[in-house]
Short mmCIF file of N, CA and C in Angstrom, two decimals:
data_model
loop_
_atom_site.label_atom_id
_atom_site.label_comp_id
_atom_site.label_asym_id
_atom_site.label_seq_id
_atom_site.Cartn_x
_atom_site.Cartn_y
_atom_site.Cartn_z
N MET A 204 -3.41 -33.97 -25.75
CA MET A 204 -3.77 -34.17 -24.35
C MET A 204 -4.88 -35.11 -24.33
N LEU A 205 -4.85 -36.05 -23.38
CA LEU A 205 -5.82 -37.19 -23.38
C LEU A 205 -6.82 -36.70 -22.38
N ARG A 206 -8.22 -37.05 -22.81
CA ARG A 206 -9.15 -36.76 -21.89
C ARG A 206 -9.91 -38.18 -21.54
N VAL A 207 -10.09 -38.27 -20.10
CA VAL A 207 -10.98 -39.47 -19.53
C VAL A 207 -12.04 -38.85 -18.75
N LEU A 208 -13.28 -39.15 -18.96
CA LEU A 208 -14.32 -38.73 -18.23
C LEU A 208 -14.36 -37.13 -17.78
N GLY A 209 -13.97 -36.58 -19.14
CA GLY A 209 -13.76 -35.05 -18.92
C GLY A 209 -12.78 -34.41 -18.32
N GLN A 210 -11.63 -35.28 -17.76
CA GLN A 210 -10.52 -34.74 -16.97
C GLN A 210 -9.52 -34.82 -18.06
N ARG A 211 -8.50 -33.86 -17.88
CA ARG A 211 -7.34 -33.80 -18.76
C ARG A 211 -6.28 -34.62 -17.84
N LEU A 212 -5.69 -35.47 -18.69
CA LEU A 212 -4.51 -36.28 -18.11
C LEU A 212 -3.17 -35.88 -18.82
N LEU A 213 -2.21 -35.83 -18.07
CA LEU A 213 -0.86 -35.31 -18.59
C LEU A 213 -0.30 -36.67 -19.22
N PRO A 214 0.66 -36.55 -20.04
CA PRO A 214 1.28 -37.51 -20.76
C PRO A 214 2.21 -38.15 -19.73
N ALA A 215 2.31 -39.53 -19.64
CA ALA A 215 3.24 -40.29 -18.96
C ALA A 215 4.77 -39.74 -19.14
N ARG A 216 5.71 -39.85 -18.27
CA ARG A 216 6.94 -39.39 -18.30
C ARG A 216 7.95 -40.60 -18.13
N ALA A 217 8.92 -40.79 -18.96
CA ALA A 217 9.90 -41.85 -19.00
C ALA A 217 11.18 -41.34 -18.27
N ALA A 218 11.96 -42.05 -18.21
CA ALA A 218 13.42 -41.90 -17.85
C ALA A 218 13.48 -40.72 -16.76
N CYS A 219 12.49 -41.02 -15.76
CA CYS A 219 12.81 -40.09 -14.48
C CYS A 219 12.27 -38.69 -14.84
N GLY A 220 11.40 -38.52 -15.68
CA GLY A 220 10.85 -37.15 -16.04
C GLY A 220 11.62 -36.37 -17.33
N ARG A 221 12.63 -37.02 -17.69
CA ARG A 221 13.15 -36.30 -18.85
C ARG A 221 12.65 -36.21 -20.15
N ALA A 222 11.88 -37.29 -20.50
CA ALA A 222 11.27 -37.14 -21.78
C ALA A 222 9.84 -37.79 -21.81
N PRO A 223 8.96 -37.45 -22.56
CA PRO A 223 7.56 -38.12 -22.60
C PRO A 223 7.77 -39.47 -23.00
N ARG A 224 6.90 -40.54 -22.48
CA ARG A 224 7.00 -41.81 -22.72
C ARG A 224 6.09 -42.05 -23.99
N LEU A 225 6.61 -42.39 -25.15
CA LEU A 225 5.88 -42.64 -26.24
C LEU A 225 5.41 -44.07 -26.43
N PHE A 226 4.22 -44.41 -26.71
CA PHE A 226 3.79 -45.88 -26.66
C PHE A 226 3.74 -46.29 -28.26
N HIS A 227 4.93 -46.19 -28.92
CA HIS A 227 4.97 -46.96 -30.15
C HIS A 227 6.44 -47.37 -30.38
N ALA A 228 6.66 -47.99 -31.57
CA ALA A 228 7.98 -48.51 -31.80
C ALA A 228 8.74 -47.41 -32.52
N SER A 229 9.93 -47.31 -32.34
CA SER A 229 10.88 -46.50 -33.11
C SER A 229 11.24 -47.10 -34.51
N ALA A 230 11.63 -46.21 -35.35
CA ALA A 230 12.14 -46.64 -36.65
C ALA A 230 13.20 -47.66 -36.64
N THR A 231 13.19 -48.82 -37.21
CA THR A 231 14.20 -49.83 -37.13
C THR A 231 15.64 -49.04 -37.61
N ALA A 232 15.54 -48.33 -38.52
CA ALA A 232 16.70 -47.65 -38.97
C ALA A 232 17.52 -47.07 -38.03
N LEU A 233 16.93 -46.36 -36.99
CA LEU A 233 17.58 -45.79 -35.90
C LEU A 233 18.09 -46.73 -34.69
N HIS A 234 17.88 -48.00 -34.87
CA HIS A 234 18.35 -48.95 -33.71
C HIS A 234 19.77 -49.11 -34.05
N GLY A 235 20.62 -48.97 -33.02
CA GLY A 235 22.08 -49.32 -33.14
C GLY A 235 22.80 -48.50 -33.74
N ASP A 236 22.36 -47.25 -34.08
CA ASP A 236 23.01 -46.11 -34.73
C ASP A 236 23.78 -45.33 -33.75
N MET A 237 25.18 -45.66 -33.73
CA MET A 237 26.05 -45.05 -32.71
C MET A 237 26.87 -43.90 -33.30
N SER A 238 26.64 -43.56 -34.42
CA SER A 238 27.31 -42.46 -35.06
C SER A 238 27.35 -41.24 -34.27
N LYS A 239 26.32 -41.02 -33.79
CA LYS A 239 26.15 -39.69 -32.90
C LYS A 239 27.23 -39.45 -31.72
N PHE A 240 27.89 -40.72 -31.33
CA PHE A 240 28.99 -40.82 -30.29
C PHE A 240 30.22 -40.67 -30.95
N ALA A 241 30.37 -40.71 -32.12
CA ALA A 241 31.72 -40.92 -32.84
C ALA A 241 32.74 -39.90 -32.38
N ALA A 242 32.53 -38.61 -32.15
CA ALA A 242 33.29 -37.68 -31.83
C ALA A 242 33.58 -37.60 -30.26
N ASN A 243 32.89 -38.40 -29.48
CA ASN A 243 33.06 -38.41 -28.01
C ASN A 243 34.32 -39.12 -27.77
N PRO A 244 34.91 -38.90 -26.50
CA PRO A 244 36.11 -39.53 -26.01
C PRO A 244 35.85 -40.92 -25.84
N THR A 245 36.93 -41.75 -26.04
CA THR A 245 36.76 -43.24 -25.79
C THR A 245 37.23 -43.68 -24.38
N VAL A 246 36.44 -44.69 -23.86
CA VAL A 246 36.76 -45.18 -22.52
C VAL A 246 37.06 -46.72 -22.61
N HIS A 247 37.86 -47.22 -21.92
CA HIS A 247 38.03 -48.61 -21.94
C HIS A 247 37.45 -49.11 -20.73
N LEU A 248 36.63 -50.23 -20.89
CA LEU A 248 36.05 -50.98 -19.72
C LEU A 248 35.75 -52.40 -19.96
N LYS A 249 35.39 -53.12 -18.96
CA LYS A 249 35.43 -54.55 -19.17
C LYS A 249 34.01 -55.01 -18.73
N PHE A 250 33.53 -56.28 -19.47
CA PHE A 250 32.29 -56.88 -19.02
C PHE A 250 32.67 -58.27 -18.38
N ARG A 251 32.12 -58.39 -17.20
CA ARG A 251 32.39 -59.72 -16.61
C ARG A 251 30.91 -60.43 -17.20
N LEU A 252 31.15 -61.53 -17.94
CA LEU A 252 29.97 -62.11 -18.49
C LEU A 252 29.53 -63.30 -17.68
N ARG A 253 28.37 -63.78 -17.92
CA ARG A 253 27.59 -64.84 -17.13
C ARG A 253 28.55 -65.93 -16.74
N ASP A 254 29.50 -66.33 -17.66
CA ASP A 254 30.39 -67.49 -17.45
C ASP A 254 31.55 -67.11 -16.65
N ASP A 255 31.67 -65.84 -16.05
CA ASP A 255 32.70 -65.27 -15.44
C ASP A 255 33.94 -64.83 -16.28
N SER A 256 33.77 -65.09 -17.59
CA SER A 256 35.05 -64.68 -18.48
C SER A 256 34.83 -63.06 -18.56
N ILE A 257 36.04 -62.45 -19.02
CA ILE A 257 36.05 -60.98 -19.04
C ILE A 257 36.17 -60.71 -20.49
N LYS A 258 35.37 -59.59 -21.05
CA LYS A 258 35.35 -59.09 -22.32
C LYS A 258 35.79 -57.57 -22.28
N GLU A 259 36.95 -57.08 -22.72
CA GLU A 259 37.39 -55.82 -22.76
C GLU A 259 36.88 -55.11 -24.03
N VAL A 260 36.12 -53.98 -23.79
CA VAL A 260 35.67 -53.23 -24.81
C VAL A 260 36.14 -51.76 -24.93
N GLU A 261 35.70 -51.16 -25.94
CA GLU A 261 35.83 -49.60 -25.97
C GLU A 261 34.51 -49.02 -26.06
N ALA A 262 34.19 -47.97 -25.27
CA ALA A 262 32.90 -47.17 -25.23
C ALA A 262 33.16 -45.81 -25.46
N LYS A 263 32.31 -45.20 -26.18
CA LYS A 263 32.34 -43.70 -26.35
C LYS A 263 31.53 -43.10 -25.15
N THR A 264 31.87 -42.01 -24.54
CA THR A 264 31.15 -41.29 -23.56
C THR A 264 29.85 -40.90 -23.94
N GLY A 265 28.85 -41.05 -23.00
CA GLY A 265 27.46 -40.79 -23.62
C GLY A 265 26.62 -41.76 -23.85
N MET A 266 27.33 -42.82 -24.37
CA MET A 266 26.64 -44.26 -24.58
C MET A 266 26.10 -44.89 -23.34
N SER A 267 24.90 -45.45 -23.41
CA SER A 267 24.53 -46.26 -22.24
C SER A 267 25.14 -47.64 -22.11
N ILE A 268 25.25 -48.12 -20.97
CA ILE A 268 25.73 -49.46 -20.78
C ILE A 268 25.19 -50.51 -21.72
N LEU A 269 23.92 -50.38 -21.78
CA LEU A 269 23.03 -51.29 -22.69
C LEU A 269 23.66 -50.97 -24.30
N ASP A 270 23.72 -49.68 -24.61
CA ASP A 270 24.18 -49.48 -25.97
C ASP A 270 25.64 -49.97 -26.08
N VAL A 271 26.59 -49.94 -25.09
CA VAL A 271 27.93 -50.42 -25.23
C VAL A 271 27.96 -52.01 -25.27
N ALA A 272 26.97 -52.62 -24.68
CA ALA A 272 26.91 -54.02 -24.58
C ALA A 272 26.46 -54.61 -25.97
N HIS A 273 25.36 -53.83 -26.69
CA HIS A 273 24.97 -54.18 -27.90
C HIS A 273 25.87 -53.94 -28.96
N ALA A 274 26.68 -52.90 -28.97
CA ALA A 274 27.63 -52.53 -30.01
C ALA A 274 28.81 -53.50 -29.90
N ASN A 275 29.07 -54.34 -28.81
CA ASN A 275 30.08 -55.20 -28.77
C ASN A 275 29.58 -56.69 -28.53
N ASP A 276 28.41 -56.85 -29.04
CA ASP A 276 27.82 -58.25 -28.96
C ASP A 276 27.90 -58.99 -27.68
N ILE A 277 27.51 -58.21 -26.77
CA ILE A 277 27.43 -58.79 -25.23
C ILE A 277 25.98 -59.01 -24.99
N ASP A 278 25.64 -60.27 -24.45
CA ASP A 278 24.42 -60.79 -24.27
C ASP A 278 23.85 -60.04 -23.08
N LEU A 279 23.34 -58.72 -23.24
CA LEU A 279 22.43 -57.92 -22.39
C LEU A 279 21.17 -57.55 -22.97
N GLU A 280 20.15 -58.12 -22.69
CA GLU A 280 18.87 -58.18 -23.45
C GLU A 280 18.26 -56.88 -23.75
N GLY A 281 17.76 -56.10 -22.73
CA GLY A 281 16.96 -54.72 -23.03
C GLY A 281 15.78 -55.10 -23.77
N ALA A 282 14.86 -55.96 -23.39
CA ALA A 282 13.72 -56.22 -23.85
C ALA A 282 12.64 -55.00 -24.20
N CYS A 283 12.70 -54.19 -23.23
CA CYS A 283 11.77 -53.09 -23.57
C CYS A 283 12.29 -51.88 -24.27
N GLU A 284 13.41 -52.13 -24.74
CA GLU A 284 14.02 -50.95 -25.59
C GLU A 284 14.37 -49.75 -24.93
N SER A 285 14.82 -49.87 -23.60
CA SER A 285 15.36 -48.69 -22.65
C SER A 285 14.09 -47.78 -22.20
N SER A 286 12.90 -48.40 -22.23
CA SER A 286 11.63 -47.80 -21.73
C SER A 286 11.44 -47.85 -20.21
N MET A 287 12.52 -48.57 -19.40
CA MET A 287 12.34 -48.80 -18.11
C MET A 287 11.00 -49.58 -17.80
N ALA A 288 10.71 -50.47 -18.65
CA ALA A 288 9.59 -51.49 -18.29
C ALA A 288 9.79 -52.80 -18.07
N CYS A 289 11.23 -53.09 -17.87
CA CYS A 289 11.80 -54.32 -17.60
C CYS A 289 13.00 -54.30 -16.93
N SER A 290 13.52 -55.49 -16.43
CA SER A 290 14.86 -55.47 -15.67
C SER A 290 16.04 -56.41 -16.52
N THR A 291 15.72 -56.59 -17.85
CA THR A 291 16.68 -57.40 -18.50
C THR A 291 17.91 -56.74 -18.75
N CYS A 292 18.26 -55.46 -18.59
CA CYS A 292 19.40 -54.98 -18.71
C CYS A 292 20.14 -54.61 -17.45
N HIS A 293 19.64 -55.27 -16.41
CA HIS A 293 20.27 -55.08 -15.08
C HIS A 293 21.74 -55.65 -15.07
N VAL A 294 22.46 -54.71 -14.55
CA VAL A 294 23.97 -54.68 -14.52
C VAL A 294 24.48 -54.50 -12.90
N ILE A 295 25.62 -54.97 -12.59
CA ILE A 295 26.17 -54.75 -11.23
C ILE A 295 27.44 -53.93 -11.48
N LEU A 296 27.62 -52.81 -10.88
CA LEU A 296 28.78 -51.94 -11.08
C LEU A 296 29.76 -51.92 -9.91
N GLU A 297 31.07 -51.59 -10.22
CA GLU A 297 31.95 -51.44 -8.98
C GLU A 297 31.59 -50.39 -8.17
N ASP A 298 31.90 -50.44 -6.96
CA ASP A 298 31.48 -49.57 -5.95
C ASP A 298 32.01 -48.02 -6.15
N PRO A 299 33.19 -47.82 -6.63
CA PRO A 299 33.65 -46.43 -6.99
C PRO A 299 32.85 -45.82 -8.02
N VAL A 300 32.49 -46.54 -9.20
CA VAL A 300 31.60 -45.89 -10.29
C VAL A 300 30.20 -45.88 -9.86
N PHE A 301 29.69 -46.82 -8.96
CA PHE A 301 28.28 -46.60 -8.50
C PHE A 301 28.23 -45.39 -7.68
N ASP A 302 29.17 -45.23 -6.84
CA ASP A 302 29.12 -44.12 -5.95
C ASP A 302 29.13 -42.71 -6.54
N GLU A 303 29.67 -42.59 -7.73
CA GLU A 303 29.73 -41.44 -8.46
C GLU A 303 28.41 -41.08 -9.33
N LEU A 304 27.71 -41.99 -9.48
CA LEU A 304 26.38 -41.88 -10.22
C LEU A 304 25.25 -41.23 -9.38
N GLU A 305 24.37 -40.38 -10.18
CA GLU A 305 23.10 -39.99 -9.69
C GLU A 305 22.44 -41.11 -9.20
N GLU A 306 21.64 -40.90 -8.04
CA GLU A 306 20.68 -42.09 -7.69
C GLU A 306 19.79 -42.39 -8.68
N ALA A 307 19.48 -43.75 -8.58
CA ALA A 307 18.29 -44.23 -9.53
C ALA A 307 17.03 -43.60 -9.08
N CYS A 308 16.15 -43.33 -10.17
CA CYS A 308 14.88 -42.61 -9.86
C CYS A 308 13.97 -43.79 -9.38
N GLU A 309 12.92 -43.56 -8.92
CA GLU A 309 11.85 -44.46 -8.43
C GLU A 309 11.42 -45.42 -9.54
N ASP A 310 11.06 -44.98 -10.82
CA ASP A 310 10.91 -46.07 -12.00
C ASP A 310 12.00 -47.12 -11.96
N GLU A 311 13.24 -46.67 -12.01
CA GLU A 311 14.43 -47.57 -12.11
C GLU A 311 14.44 -48.53 -10.91
N GLU A 312 14.28 -47.84 -9.73
CA GLU A 312 14.16 -48.70 -8.74
C GLU A 312 13.06 -49.91 -8.60
N ASP A 313 11.98 -49.49 -9.04
CA ASP A 313 10.69 -50.34 -9.21
C ASP A 313 11.08 -51.38 -10.12
N MET A 314 11.82 -51.19 -11.23
CA MET A 314 12.29 -52.24 -12.07
C MET A 314 13.17 -53.06 -11.47
N LEU A 315 14.20 -52.60 -10.95
CA LEU A 315 15.30 -53.09 -10.25
C LEU A 315 14.89 -54.15 -9.07
N ASP A 316 13.73 -53.90 -8.57
CA ASP A 316 13.06 -54.84 -7.43
C ASP A 316 12.72 -56.22 -8.13
N MET A 317 12.50 -56.16 -9.37
CA MET A 317 12.25 -57.41 -10.09
C MET A 317 13.49 -58.14 -10.60
N ALA A 318 14.75 -57.60 -10.59
CA ALA A 318 15.80 -58.08 -11.12
C ALA A 318 16.27 -59.30 -10.33
N PHE A 319 17.04 -60.14 -11.22
CA PHE A 319 17.55 -61.43 -10.65
C PHE A 319 18.80 -61.13 -9.98
N GLY A 320 19.09 -61.42 -8.86
CA GLY A 320 20.55 -61.22 -8.38
C GLY A 320 20.87 -59.79 -8.06
N LEU A 321 19.88 -59.01 -7.52
CA LEU A 321 20.03 -57.73 -7.05
C LEU A 321 21.20 -57.54 -6.03
N THR A 322 21.94 -56.30 -6.25
CA THR A 322 23.01 -56.12 -5.19
C THR A 322 22.86 -54.52 -4.89
N HIS A 323 23.70 -54.08 -4.07
CA HIS A 323 23.53 -52.83 -3.70
C HIS A 323 24.19 -51.87 -4.85
N THR A 324 24.90 -52.41 -5.65
CA THR A 324 25.47 -51.67 -6.79
C THR A 324 24.85 -51.86 -8.05
N SER A 325 23.42 -52.46 -8.05
CA SER A 325 22.74 -52.82 -9.16
C SER A 325 22.15 -51.53 -9.85
N ARG A 326 22.19 -51.51 -11.15
CA ARG A 326 21.50 -50.41 -11.98
C ARG A 326 20.96 -51.14 -13.31
N LEU A 327 20.12 -50.42 -13.85
CA LEU A 327 19.51 -50.86 -15.32
C LEU A 327 20.53 -50.24 -16.25
N GLY A 328 21.12 -51.14 -17.09
CA GLY A 328 22.05 -50.54 -18.14
C GLY A 328 21.57 -49.50 -19.00
N CYS A 329 20.25 -49.39 -19.13
CA CYS A 329 19.78 -48.52 -20.06
C CYS A 329 19.71 -46.99 -19.56
N GLN A 330 19.89 -47.08 -18.07
CA GLN A 330 19.99 -45.81 -17.36
C GLN A 330 21.19 -45.19 -16.88
N VAL A 331 22.29 -45.96 -17.21
CA VAL A 331 23.60 -45.62 -16.75
C VAL A 331 24.29 -45.29 -18.06
N PHE A 332 25.07 -44.00 -18.01
CA PHE A 332 25.66 -43.45 -19.34
C PHE A 332 27.11 -43.30 -18.84
N VAL A 333 27.92 -43.80 -19.84
CA VAL A 333 29.45 -43.92 -19.72
C VAL A 333 29.97 -42.43 -19.85
N ASP A 334 30.88 -42.27 -18.79
CA ASP A 334 31.76 -40.92 -18.86
C ASP A 334 33.10 -41.37 -18.48
N GLU A 335 34.03 -40.53 -18.46
CA GLU A 335 35.38 -40.63 -18.27
C GLU A 335 35.67 -41.43 -16.87
N GLY A 336 34.72 -41.31 -16.00
CA GLY A 336 35.03 -42.15 -14.50
C GLY A 336 34.87 -43.66 -14.80
N PHE A 337 34.44 -44.08 -15.98
CA PHE A 337 34.23 -45.54 -16.15
C PHE A 337 35.55 -46.24 -16.60
N GLU A 338 36.54 -45.34 -17.03
CA GLU A 338 37.79 -45.98 -17.41
C GLU A 338 38.30 -47.04 -16.69
N GLY A 339 38.52 -48.18 -17.17
CA GLY A 339 39.16 -49.34 -16.53
C GLY A 339 38.19 -50.15 -15.63
N THR A 340 36.99 -49.73 -15.40
CA THR A 340 35.90 -50.42 -14.53
C THR A 340 35.51 -51.67 -15.18
N THR A 341 34.96 -52.59 -14.35
CA THR A 341 34.16 -53.76 -14.69
C THR A 341 32.80 -53.81 -14.59
N VAL A 342 32.04 -53.96 -15.50
CA VAL A 342 30.53 -54.09 -15.44
C VAL A 342 30.19 -55.51 -15.51
N THR A 343 29.36 -56.12 -14.39
CA THR A 343 29.20 -57.38 -14.18
C THR A 343 27.76 -57.77 -14.69
N LEU A 344 27.63 -58.74 -15.49
CA LEU A 344 26.21 -59.07 -15.79
C LEU A 344 25.79 -60.28 -14.88
N PRO A 345 24.48 -60.02 -14.24
CA PRO A 345 24.02 -61.12 -13.25
C PRO A 345 23.90 -62.56 -13.97
N LYS A 346 23.91 -63.58 -13.33
CA LYS A 346 23.94 -64.95 -13.77
C LYS A 346 22.65 -65.22 -14.60
N ALA A 347 21.64 -64.41 -14.40
CA ALA A 347 20.26 -64.69 -15.14
C ALA A 347 19.63 -63.51 -15.22
N THR A 348 18.61 -63.31 -15.97
CA THR A 348 17.64 -62.29 -16.07
C THR A 348 16.13 -62.83 -15.78
N ARG A 349 15.31 -61.82 -15.53
CA ARG A 349 13.91 -62.27 -15.48
C ARG A 349 13.10 -61.25 -16.50
N ASN A 350 12.40 -61.93 -17.48
CA ASN A 350 11.83 -61.44 -18.46
C ASN A 350 10.44 -61.99 -18.43
N PHE A 351 9.42 -61.00 -18.13
CA PHE A 351 8.21 -61.24 -17.74
C PHE A 351 7.24 -61.46 -18.95
N TYR A 352 7.74 -61.17 -20.18
CA TYR A 352 6.95 -61.04 -21.55
C TYR A 352 5.84 -60.13 -21.46
N VAL A 353 6.15 -58.89 -21.31
CA VAL A 353 5.37 -57.83 -21.20
C VAL A 353 4.46 -57.69 -22.36
N ASP A 354 4.62 -58.46 -23.42
CA ASP A 354 3.84 -58.52 -24.53
C ASP A 354 2.82 -59.60 -24.63
N GLY A 355 2.72 -60.25 -23.50
CA GLY A 355 1.48 -61.24 -23.42
C GLY A 355 1.90 -62.57 -23.75
N HIS A 356 3.15 -62.82 -24.18
CA HIS A 356 3.72 -64.12 -24.49
C HIS A 356 3.66 -65.11 -23.37
N VAL A 357 3.20 -66.41 -23.42
CA VAL A 357 3.21 -67.29 -22.46
C VAL A 357 4.18 -68.43 -22.78
N PRO A 358 5.15 -68.79 -22.12
CA PRO A 358 6.18 -69.53 -22.41
C PRO A 358 5.68 -70.94 -22.15
N LYS A 359 6.16 -72.02 -22.98
CA LYS A 359 5.78 -73.31 -22.96
C LYS A 359 6.62 -74.07 -21.95
N PRO A 360 5.87 -74.79 -21.01
CA PRO A 360 6.57 -75.51 -20.05
C PRO A 360 7.68 -76.42 -20.61
N HIS A 361 8.79 -76.75 -19.78
CA HIS A 361 9.95 -77.50 -20.17
C HIS A 361 9.56 -79.03 -19.99
#
């Protein structure tokens, strides 16, 4: 428990209150480990890439859209490593799939407000988890992303 000026502060919550937000890096060995999904059912879905080409992939239920993209070498950044601190994993979903999802929490909506090319079916790929309802759907990547370099990096002018 953190104390500031004698007052107890509660730990920050991430992912809409599902887990405590930890301010440290996870072990590199755990990144990209999809073996925990191996026994889950497989769903076929498509990604519409930034050049408008389509890439068909297989995903295991329970994986996030961001995990699926990374497992299939799709250029979906995820700069904050799924901590809802950026909008670089912004994706656009088809209406039927979007309508079946739980509403985005306020933290996700705050990040989506900064996303490039926001639509009424936009979500953060790190917060959307594949289920059987995704079978055959197309996930569209926006034409660009906005990465504000939360680590203090200052880009050089062109």
